[in-house]
Amino acid sequence: MAATTESLPARAKRPVSQRAGRWLSNNLIRIYAVFGFTYLFIPVGYTFVYSFNNSGKSNLNWRGFTTDKWANPCGAPDVCNALSNSLKIGLIATAVATVLGTMIAFALARHRFRGRTVTNLTIFLPMATPEVVLGASLLAFFLNVGVPLGFQTIVIAHIMFCISFVVVTVKARLASLDPRLEQAAMDLYADEWQTFRRITFPLVLPGIVAGALLAFSLSFDDFIITNFNSGDVNTFPKFVWVSSLRGIPAQANVIGSAMFFIALFAVLLGQAVTRRRRA
Amino acid sequence: MVEATGGRDLRLEHVTKRFGTFAAVDDLSLTIPSGSFFALLGPSGCGKTTTLRMVAGLEEPTAGTIHIGTDDVTYAKPYKRPVNTVFQSYALFPHLDIFENVAFGLRRRGAKQIKQEVEKALELVELGGLAKRKPAQLSGGQQQRVALARAIVNRPAVLLLDEPLGALDLKLRRQMQIELKRIQTEVGLTFVHVTHDQEEAMTMADTIAVMNSGHIEQLGNPTQLYESPNTAYVANFLGQSNLIRATVVGTSGDDLLLDVHGSRLAAPVSRRASGDKELLIGVRPEKIHLGAPDEVVPDNHNVLRDGVVTDASFTGVSTQYLVRLPWDQEVMVFVQNLGVGGVLVPGTKVSLSWNPAHTFALDGSEDALAGVQLEEPVSVG
């Protein structure tokens, strides 16, 4: 128990245990957040730190600091080829899925047509199906139809599952769009096309961008479905997985860290832009 | 600036709008003269907003025609008619600043001198300095003004206002009522104003059409509607009325002689809007004089005795009394606060008297409670 004197304010008179309890209850959420973020960022931090490892073939033990790997990220065999495949596939799949997905979202949100319910369900399926099942069924399909596996089959597979995410994101944005805004535009002499271009599209754009970013990261990230349908084409996740059997080169850490910082920068930039627009 | 398209009447002929089997607007015919401030007044679901949307082109009539001047616009697209709307929720474009919101219509029509026109419109609604703000940064009242500026800057032949003041608080609403009226006088456009608020309609409009389940009950200027309602619905919806059952027992000069539960009353023949022998006679609460039970009233005045005060609410300007008559009907009486006498307590015996000229008469088969407003009218039209 804390020693008490008459002159001390009431607060200080409380026993230590009670004060500690109060401090804990006031800061619990912060402590929880510190643990949560630590847990999330330990792998990222590890990857980043080991991108400076002066390693040979394997990157498991610390052998001294070097920036060589950052100076020469393509140094390890095939790493940049895999990265470039992943980026190309990601960009194509994102572009196609965003255009198609946005159009599907508009159709589903704005029109009542036969087969609408079925379409809604079908769109949802790729998100609900385990990737293993999706990858295997696609492989069976490509083999049956006789499509040679490779770059094109990866792109087709990625477009397929990316569309779902774009549709869901854009549809949510469309649902929150006040139909009276479009009516007001029409009332103010804008025809259907002008209404779309000046009002609907700019207001739905954040949803479309969000859908596209989601599609790109899902495509870049995908391993299971890709592995089934890639033939001998290498992608970055596939490269990491294959080399993990022999030892991942530090260049993989360099590329992984770079991707992380690019994404972080993009998010910060996005927030800065939104904040400036609001101000 | 595109030339003002004024000087053209808005004409609705036999317009009907059905949603499934429900007729929201039922064979409505109406001519709104150019330059007038016209109000469509009615409770929610009476068809006033549907009528407005058909004029704007946002809804297609099931039958009938709509003309602006000589142009048939019944099926014209919204952007092909000289009509602009101030929406109930304002519907300002959230991604555009105030200037671009107001300039939107001008730009779509390729107008010249957009900057001057927009600035003039913003000056008119007293928002000159806010052109660079976004709608979300303005208060409700300011957004309402922007919505108004965005519409009038186009000088439409008809300006539609859909419950434009519904979202504002009472004080701001009063202020905007006066503002709207000023702006209408200043720009001289035809304003068609949809509202459920009878006071708002009476304050602003030259002509009011009282709507009820898809048709017009009565059309006239505020005084006509208030002093000489044609139906119990109008009598109750505009202000408050005391409707009492009466039987005609004869005539004397220009007056009908009436029997009301044994009392002899009179009403001008000219103020019988409908009906024959069995009537509902009406008198407004502020027209009734509240007197002592045996008070001597002027000759020929209508008098009902043996009333008992059942409720008194002092509102400052006046005291509102409920007086129960011997046949158990309660009559409302407003007594102006002239500083003489106090507030009568419930239980006081009183007599009611009024000038027969203030009596109007309706068909006795009407529902005496038609159009009585609930305490809190629903704002959705």
Short mmCIF file of C-alpha atoms in Angstrom, two decimals, chain A residues 178 180-192 194-195 198-199 202-203 277-279, chain B residues 53 58 77-79 81 83-85 87 89 91-95 104-105 108-109 137 150 154:
data_model
loop_
_atom_site.label_atom_id
_atom_site.label_comp_id
_atom_site.label_asym_id
_atom_site.label_seq_id
_atom_site.Cartn_x
_atom_site.Cartn_y
_atom_site.Cartn_z
CA ASP A 178 -28.14 8.28 -54.70
CA ARG A 180 -31.47 11.36 -57.48
CA LEU A 181 -28.02 12.63 -58.48
CA GLU A 182 -28.46 11.12 -61.91
CA GLN A 183 -32.02 12.43 -62.09
CA ALA A 184 -30.73 15.87 -61.16
CA ALA A 185 -28.12 15.69 -63.93
CA MET A 186 -30.79 14.71 -66.49
CA ASP A 187 -32.96 17.51 -65.15
CA LEU A 188 -30.03 19.87 -65.82
CA TYR A 189 -29.87 19.04 -69.53
CA ALA A 190 -27.31 16.21 -69.41
CA ASP A 191 -28.25 13.34 -71.73
CA GLU A 192 -27.65 9.71 -70.77
CA GLN A 194 -23.15 13.05 -70.25
CA THR A 195 -24.86 11.94 -67.06
CA ARG A 198 -19.99 13.67 -65.55
CA ILE A 199 -21.85 12.19 -62.59
CA PRO A 202 -16.70 9.99 -61.31
CA LEU A 203 -18.78 8.96 -58.31
CA ARG A 277 -9.70 16.96 -51.67
CA ARG A 278 -11.73 17.13 -48.49
CA ALA A 279 -9.92 20.18 -47.24
CA ARG B 53 -42.01 14.17 -61.43
CA LEU B 58 -38.72 11.65 -64.40
CA LYS B 77 -36.74 13.27 -71.96
CA PRO B 78 -35.99 15.29 -68.79
CA TYR B 79 -33.06 17.04 -70.51
CA ARG B 81 -37.69 20.23 -71.43
CA VAL B 83 -37.99 22.60 -66.61
CA ASN B 84 -35.62 22.46 -63.63
CA THR B 85 -36.14 20.90 -60.25
CA PHE B 87 -34.98 18.24 -55.19
CA SER B 89 -32.70 16.18 -50.72
CA ALA B 91 -29.16 16.20 -54.86
CA LEU B 92 -26.08 18.41 -55.15
CA PHE B 93 -23.20 16.70 -56.97
CA PRO B 94 -20.81 15.83 -54.14
CA HIS B 95 -17.69 15.67 -56.30
CA PHE B 104 -23.71 22.25 -64.67
CA GLY B 105 -26.87 23.05 -66.60
CA ARG B 108 -24.54 21.09 -70.83
CA ARG B 109 -26.30 23.56 -73.06
CA GLN B 137 -18.85 21.80 -46.42
CA ARG B 150 -28.43 25.60 -59.77
CA ASN B 154 -31.01 28.10 -66.36
#
